[in-house]
PDB file of C-alpha atoms and ligand atoms in Angstrom:
ATOM      1  CA  MET I   1      -1.502 138.785 174.925  1.00 67.00           C
ATOM      2  CA  LYS I   2      -0.095 140.800 172.446  1.00 72.00           C
ATOM      3  CA  LEU I   3       2.354 139.023 169.626  1.00 67.00           C
ATOM      4  CA  LYS I   4       5.626 141.148 170.643  1.00 72.00           C
ATOM      5  CA  THR I   5       4.937 139.279 174.367  1.00 68.00           C
ATOM      6  CA  TRP I   6       4.843 136.167 172.781  1.00 65.00           C
ATOM      7  CA  LEU I   7       7.715 136.876 170.512  1.00 66.00           C
ATOM      8  CA  GLY I   8       9.593 138.226 173.285  1.00 70.00           C
ATOM      9  CA  ILE I   9       9.088 134.825 175.553  1.00 63.00           C
ATOM     10  CA  LEU I  10       9.363 132.642 172.566  1.00 62.00           C
ATOM     11  CA  THR I  11      12.923 134.511 171.842  1.00 65.00           C
ATOM     12  CA  ALA I  12      13.488 134.167 175.787  1.00 65.00           C
ATOM     13  CA  VAL I  13      13.296 130.583 175.731  1.00 61.00           C
ATOM     14  CA  VAL I  14      15.252 130.204 172.191  1.00 62.00           C
ATOM     15  CA  ALA I  15      18.507 132.177 173.780  1.00 61.00           C
ATOM     16  CA  VAL I  16      18.318 129.568 177.287  1.00 55.00           C
ATOM     17  CA  PHE I  17      17.958 126.736 175.197  1.00 54.00           C
ATOM     18  CA  THR I  18      20.048 127.521 172.508  1.00 54.00           C
ATOM     19  CA  VAL I  19      23.400 128.864 176.144  1.00 52.00           C
ATOM     20  CA  GLN I  20      22.412 125.187 177.338  1.00 54.00           C
ATOM     21  CA  ALA I  21      23.561 123.744 173.995  1.00 58.00           C
ATOM     22  CA  GLN I  22      26.601 125.365 173.903  1.00 56.00           C
ATOM     23  CA  ASP I  23      27.389 124.188 178.016  1.00 56.00           C
ATOM     24  CA  MET I  24      27.063 120.505 176.684  1.00 59.00           C
ATOM     25  CA  SER I  25      28.621 120.491 173.328  1.00 68.00           C
ATOM     26  CA  GLU I  26      31.612 122.304 175.647  1.00 65.00           C
ATOM     27  CA  GLU I  27      31.160 119.778 177.749  1.00 65.00           C
ATOM     28  CA  ALA I  28      31.091 117.243 175.639  1.00 62.00           C
ATOM     29  CA  ILE I  29      34.339 118.213 173.696  1.00 53.00           C
ATOM     30  CA  LYS I  30      36.638 118.854 177.013  1.00 62.00           C
ATOM     31  CA  GLU I  31      35.235 114.837 177.271  1.00 63.00           C
ATOM     32  CA  ARG I  32      36.209 114.338 174.316  1.00 64.00           C
ATOM     33  CA  ILE I  33      40.146 116.211 174.046  1.00 61.00           C
ATOM     34  CA  LYS I  34      40.312 114.724 178.108  1.00 63.00           C
ATOM     35  CA  PRO I  35      43.377 113.300 177.448  1.00 58.00           C
ATOM     36  CA  GLU I  36      43.008 109.206 177.814  1.00 56.00           C
ATOM     37  CA  GLY I  37      44.700 107.189 180.621  1.00 54.00           C
ATOM     38  CA  SER I  38      44.637 110.880 182.802  1.00 49.00           C
ATOM     39  CA  VAL I  39      42.768 109.213 186.186  1.00 50.00           C
ATOM     40  CA  TYR I  40      45.428 106.083 186.044  1.00 49.00           C
ATOM     41  CA  ILE I  41      48.531 108.889 185.293  1.00 47.00           C
ATOM     42  CA  ALA I  42      47.557 110.379 188.396  1.00 52.00           C
ATOM     43  CA  GLY I  43      46.717 107.247 190.291  1.00 49.00           C
ATOM     44  CA  ALA I  44      50.176 106.416 189.361  1.00 49.00           C
ATOM     45  CA  GLU I  45      51.534 109.323 191.457  1.00 45.00           C
ATOM     46  CA  ALA I  46      49.527 109.176 194.085  1.00 48.00           C
ATOM     47  CA  GLN I  47      50.849 105.499 194.288  1.00 48.00           C
ATOM     48  CA  THR I  48      55.094 107.620 193.785  1.00 45.00           C
ATOM     49  CA  ALA I  49      54.243 110.292 196.127  1.00 46.00           C
ATOM     50  CA  ALA I  50      52.702 107.917 199.163  1.00 50.00           C
ATOM     51  CA  ALA I  51      55.875 105.506 198.565  1.00 46.00           C
ATOM     52  CA  GLY I  52      58.262 107.879 199.092  1.00 48.00           C
ATOM     53  CA  GLY I  53      58.978 109.430 195.574  1.00 52.00           C
ATOM     54  CA  GLY I  54      59.224 105.949 194.161  1.00 65.00           C
ATOM     55  CA  GLY I  55      61.087 102.607 194.784  1.00 86.00           C
ATOM     56  CA  ALA I  56      60.065 100.223 198.087  1.00 92.00           C
ATOM     57  CA  LYS I  57      57.110 101.425 200.315  1.00 96.00           C
ATOM     58  CA  SER I  58      57.946 101.444 203.857  1.00 98.00           C
ATOM     59  CA  GLY I  59      57.628  98.344 205.880  1.00 98.00           C
ATOM     60  CA  GLU I  60      55.391 101.388 208.119  1.00 98.00           C
ATOM     61  CA  ASP I  61      53.195 102.090 204.627  1.00 98.00           C
ATOM     62  CA  VAL I  62      52.223  98.781 204.505  1.00 98.00           C
ATOM     63  CA  TYR I  63      51.040  98.172 207.460  1.00 98.00           C
ATOM     64  CA  ASN I  64      49.261 100.932 207.633  1.00 98.00           C
ATOM     65  CA  GLN I  65      48.059 100.110 203.890  1.00 97.00           C
ATOM     66  CA  SER I  66      46.743  96.687 204.946  1.00 98.00           C
ATOM     67  CA  CYS I  67      47.871  95.259 208.044  1.00 98.00           C
ATOM     68  CA  MET I  68      46.682  97.332 210.387  1.00 98.00           C
ATOM     69  CA  ALA I  69      42.889  96.572 210.171  1.00 97.00           C
ATOM     70  CA  CYS I  70      44.110  92.723 211.002  1.00 98.00           C
ATOM     71  CA  HIS I  71      46.934  93.161 212.654  1.00 98.00           C
ATOM     72  CA  GLY I  72      46.434  96.171 215.334  1.00 98.00           C
ATOM     73  CA  ALA I  73      44.310  94.660 217.399  1.00 97.00           C
ATOM     74  CA  GLY I  74      44.665  91.058 216.883  1.00 98.00           C
ATOM     75  CA  VAL I  75      41.303  89.957 214.728  1.00 97.00           C
ATOM     76  CA  LEU I  76      40.784  86.855 214.151  1.00 96.00           C
ATOM     77  CA  GLY I  77      44.321  86.109 216.122  1.00 97.00           C
ATOM     78  CA  ALA I  78      46.532  87.901 214.302  1.00 98.00           C
ATOM     79  CA  PRO I  79      49.687  88.414 216.183  1.00 98.00           C
ATOM     80  CA  LYS I  80      49.775  92.236 217.376  1.00 98.00           C
ATOM     81  CA  LEU I  81      51.752  95.241 216.187  1.00 98.00           C
ATOM     82  CA  HIS I  82      54.870  95.243 219.046  1.00 97.00           C
ATOM     83  CA  VAL I  83      53.702  92.577 221.010  1.00 98.00           C
ATOM     84  CA  ALA I  84      56.648  90.549 222.172  1.00 98.00           C
ATOM     85  CA  ALA I  85      54.431  87.502 223.588  1.00 98.00           C
ATOM     86  CA  ASP I  86      52.452  87.340 220.208  1.00 98.00           C
ATOM     87  CA  TRP I  87      54.844  87.114 218.073  1.00 98.00           C
ATOM     88  CA  GLU I  88      58.366  85.930 220.082  1.00 98.00           C
ATOM     89  CA  PRO I  89      56.796  81.774 220.075  1.00 98.00           C
ATOM     90  CA  ARG I  90      55.981  82.666 216.169  1.00 98.00           C
ATOM     91  CA  LEU I  91      59.983  83.302 215.645  1.00 98.00           C
ATOM     92  CA  ALA I  92      61.513  80.728 217.809  1.00 98.00           C
ATOM     93  CA  GLU I  93      59.167  78.072 216.065  1.00 98.00           C
ATOM     94  CA  ARG I  94      59.618  79.494 212.459  1.00 98.00           C
ATOM     95  CA  GLY I  95      61.897  81.878 213.043  1.00 98.00           C
ATOM     96  CA  LEU I  96      61.894  85.228 210.603  1.00 98.00           C
ATOM     97  CA  ASP I  97      62.274  83.550 206.986  1.00 98.00           C
ATOM     98  CA  GLY I  98      59.668  80.920 208.669  1.00 98.00           C
ATOM     99  CA  ILE I  99      56.934  83.635 209.048  1.00 98.00           C
ATOM    100  CA  TRP I 100      57.375  85.420 206.078  1.00 98.00           C
ATOM    101  CA  GLU I 101      57.044  82.644 203.738  1.00 98.00           C
ATOM    102  CA  ASN I 102      53.647  82.558 205.921  1.00 98.00           C
ATOM    103  CA  ALA I 103      52.626  85.572 205.092  1.00 98.00           C
ATOM    104  CA  LEU I 104      53.429  85.394 201.587  1.00 98.00           C
ATOM    105  CA  ASN I 105      51.315  82.319 201.160  1.00 98.00           C
ATOM    106  CA  GLY I 106      49.220  82.830 203.747  1.00 98.00           C
ATOM    107  CA  ILE I 107      48.560  80.411 206.747  1.00 98.00           C
ATOM    108  CA  ASN I 108      45.193  80.192 208.301  1.00 98.00           C
ATOM    109  CA  ALA I 109      42.961  83.127 208.269  1.00 97.00           C
ATOM    110  CA  MET I 110      45.487  85.229 207.487  1.00 98.00           C
ATOM    111  CA  PRO I 111      45.316  86.275 203.828  1.00 98.00           C
ATOM    112  CA  PRO I 112      48.025  85.687 201.061  1.00 98.00           C
ATOM    113  CA  ARG I 113      49.928  88.860 200.869  1.00 98.00           C
ATOM    114  CA  GLY I 114      48.374  90.391 203.969  1.00 98.00           C
ATOM    115  CA  THR I 115      45.249  91.291 200.800  1.00 97.00           C
ATOM    116  CA  CYS I 116      48.722  93.208 199.303  1.00 98.00           C
ATOM    117  CA  ALA I 117      48.448  91.362 196.467  1.00 97.00           C
ATOM    118  CA  THR I 118      50.741  94.490 194.776  1.00 97.00           C
ATOM    119  CA  CYS I 119      52.924  94.518 197.411  1.00 98.00           C
ATOM    120  CA  SER I 120      56.227  93.403 196.756  1.00 98.00           C
ATOM    121  CA  ASP I 121      58.691  90.010 198.960  1.00 98.00           C
ATOM    122  CA  ASP I 122      60.587  92.874 200.317  1.00 98.00           C
ATOM    123  CA  GLU I 123      58.045  95.315 200.927  1.00 98.00           C
ATOM    124  CA  ILE I 124      56.105  92.414 202.680  1.00 98.00           C
ATOM    125  CA  LYS I 125      59.528  91.683 204.870  1.00 98.00           C
ATOM    126  CA  ALA I 126      59.350  95.101 205.318  1.00 98.00           C
ATOM    127  CA  ALA I 127      56.533  95.618 206.639  1.00 98.00           C
ATOM    128  CA  ILE I 128      57.117  92.401 209.200  1.00 98.00           C
ATOM    129  CA  GLU I 129      60.230  94.119 210.579  1.00 98.00           C
ATOM    130  CA  PHE I 130      57.844  97.100 211.133  1.00 98.00           C
ATOM    131  CA  MET I 131      55.673  94.945 213.294  1.00 98.00           C
ATOM    132  CA  ILE I 132      57.749  93.236 215.272  1.00 98.00           C
ATOM    133  CA  GLU I 133      60.392  95.995 216.174  1.00 97.00           C
ATOM    134  CA  GLY I 134      61.586  96.337 219.280  1.00 94.00           C
ATOM    135  CA  ILE I 135      60.419  92.854 221.213  1.00 89.00           C
TER     136      ILE I 135
HETATM  137  C1  HEC G   1      42.499  89.337 207.583  1.00 54.16           C
HETATM  138  C2  HEC G   1      44.077  89.668 208.399  1.00 54.16           C
HETATM  139  C3  HEC G   1      44.115  89.516 208.289  1.00 54.16           C
HETATM  140  C4  HEC G   1      45.943  90.643 207.588  1.00 54.16           C
HETATM  141  C5  HEC G   1      45.139  91.613 206.766  1.00 54.16           C
HETATM  142  C6  HEC G   1      46.764  90.402 207.656  1.00 54.16           C
HETATM  143  N1  HEC G   1      47.244  89.630 208.534  1.00 54.16           N
HETATM  144 FE1  HEC G   1      48.486  88.265 209.231  1.00 54.16          FE
HETATM  145  N2  HEC G   1      48.021  87.482 210.164  1.00 54.16           N
HETATM  146  C7  HEC G   1      46.844  87.017 210.122  1.00 54.16           C
HETATM  147  C8  HEC G   1      45.939  86.291 211.253  1.00 54.16           C
HETATM  148  C9  HEC G   1      44.459  85.961 212.069  1.00 54.16           C
HETATM  149  C10 HEC G   1      46.934  85.777 211.709  1.00 54.16           C
HETATM  150  C11 HEC G   1      47.999  84.339 212.348  1.00 54.16           C
HETATM  151  C12 HEC G   1      47.352  82.910 211.533  1.00 54.16           C
HETATM  152  C13 HEC G   1      47.624  81.641 213.201  1.00 54.16           C
HETATM  153  O1  HEC G   1      49.118  81.851 212.760  1.00 54.16           O
HETATM  154  O2  HEC G   1      46.460  81.127 212.995  1.00 54.16           O
HETATM  155  C14 HEC G   1      48.134  86.350 211.292  1.00 54.16           C
HETATM  156  C15 HEC G   1      49.656  86.254 210.915  1.00 54.16           C
HETATM  157  C16 HEC G   1      51.085  86.686 210.475  1.00 54.16           C
HETATM  158  C17 HEC G   1      52.273  86.316 210.764  1.00 54.16           C
HETATM  159  C18 HEC G   1      52.679  84.753 211.193  1.00 54.16           C
HETATM  160  C19 HEC G   1      52.797  84.483 210.409  1.00 54.16           C
HETATM  161  C20 HEC G   1      53.899  82.975 210.856  1.00 54.16           C
HETATM  162  O3  HEC G   1      54.627  81.750 210.085  1.00 54.16           O
HETATM  163  O4  HEC G   1      53.567  83.249 212.819  1.00 54.16           O
HETATM  164  C21 HEC G   1      53.063  87.289 209.923  1.00 54.16           C
HETATM  165  C22 HEC G   1      53.965  87.891 209.389  1.00 54.16           C
HETATM  166  C23 HEC G   1      51.627  88.255 209.219  1.00 54.16           C
HETATM  167  N3  HEC G   1      50.771  87.834 209.711  1.00 54.16           N
HETATM  168  C24 HEC G   1      52.269  89.205 208.244  1.00 54.16           C
HETATM  169  C25 HEC G   1      51.095  90.059 207.458  1.00 54.16           C
HETATM  170  C26 HEC G   1      51.625  90.979 206.911  1.00 54.16           C
HETATM  171  C27 HEC G   1      53.308  91.602 206.616  1.00 54.16           C
HETATM  172  C28 HEC G   1      50.091  91.668 206.207  1.00 54.16           C
HETATM  173  C29 HEC G   1      50.046  92.932 205.118  1.00 54.16           C
HETATM  174  C30 HEC G   1      51.073  93.038 204.753  1.00 54.16           C
HETATM  175  C31 HEC G   1      49.034  91.180 206.766  1.00 54.16           C
HETATM  176  N4  HEC G   1      49.648  90.196 208.117  1.00 54.16           N
HETATM  177  C32 HEC G   1      47.729  91.053 207.061  1.00 54.16           C
HETATM  178  C33 HEC G   1      45.365  87.898 209.546  1.00 54.16           C
HETATM  179  C34 HEC G   1      45.555  89.204 208.646  1.00 54.16           C
END
């Protein structure tokens, strides 16, 4: 091959490397100057949106997020959503406050707060009220 051809190839290779190197450093710079905590902020916004613009989550939201997995189908004997026969004996024995307390602390296979560690006491109560609504 002629020297000119070699030089042409060499120039092309160098050019490709230069472009790649620039891309990489641009990426690296973008990564470095990315606002700190932007991922966290996006998450917080999503949570606020899910909660209907801030404040407490509705009982239905809490149920859908944390309770449905067991209380939808009655997993491990969990009283099922809107099934009076499952809830009435519990309510008759302990009342709403009693079952609320058990939901907060856990009872048998029912985990404390139904696994929603970030739910407030009132949000757990709202979820219970949603589950027993209309029974
Ligand atoms: C891992 C499965 C599971 C999840 C998740 C779960 N529960 Fe339960 N829950 C159970 C089971 C099982 C019982 C029945 C416990 C028993 O009486 O032996 C129960 C019982 C209850 C009771 C009745 C307590 C009583 O005193 O009779 C309430 C109230 C309750 N759950 C609320 C909730 C709420 C609210 C959530 C969501 C925030 C939730 N649970 C999530 C499994 C679950």
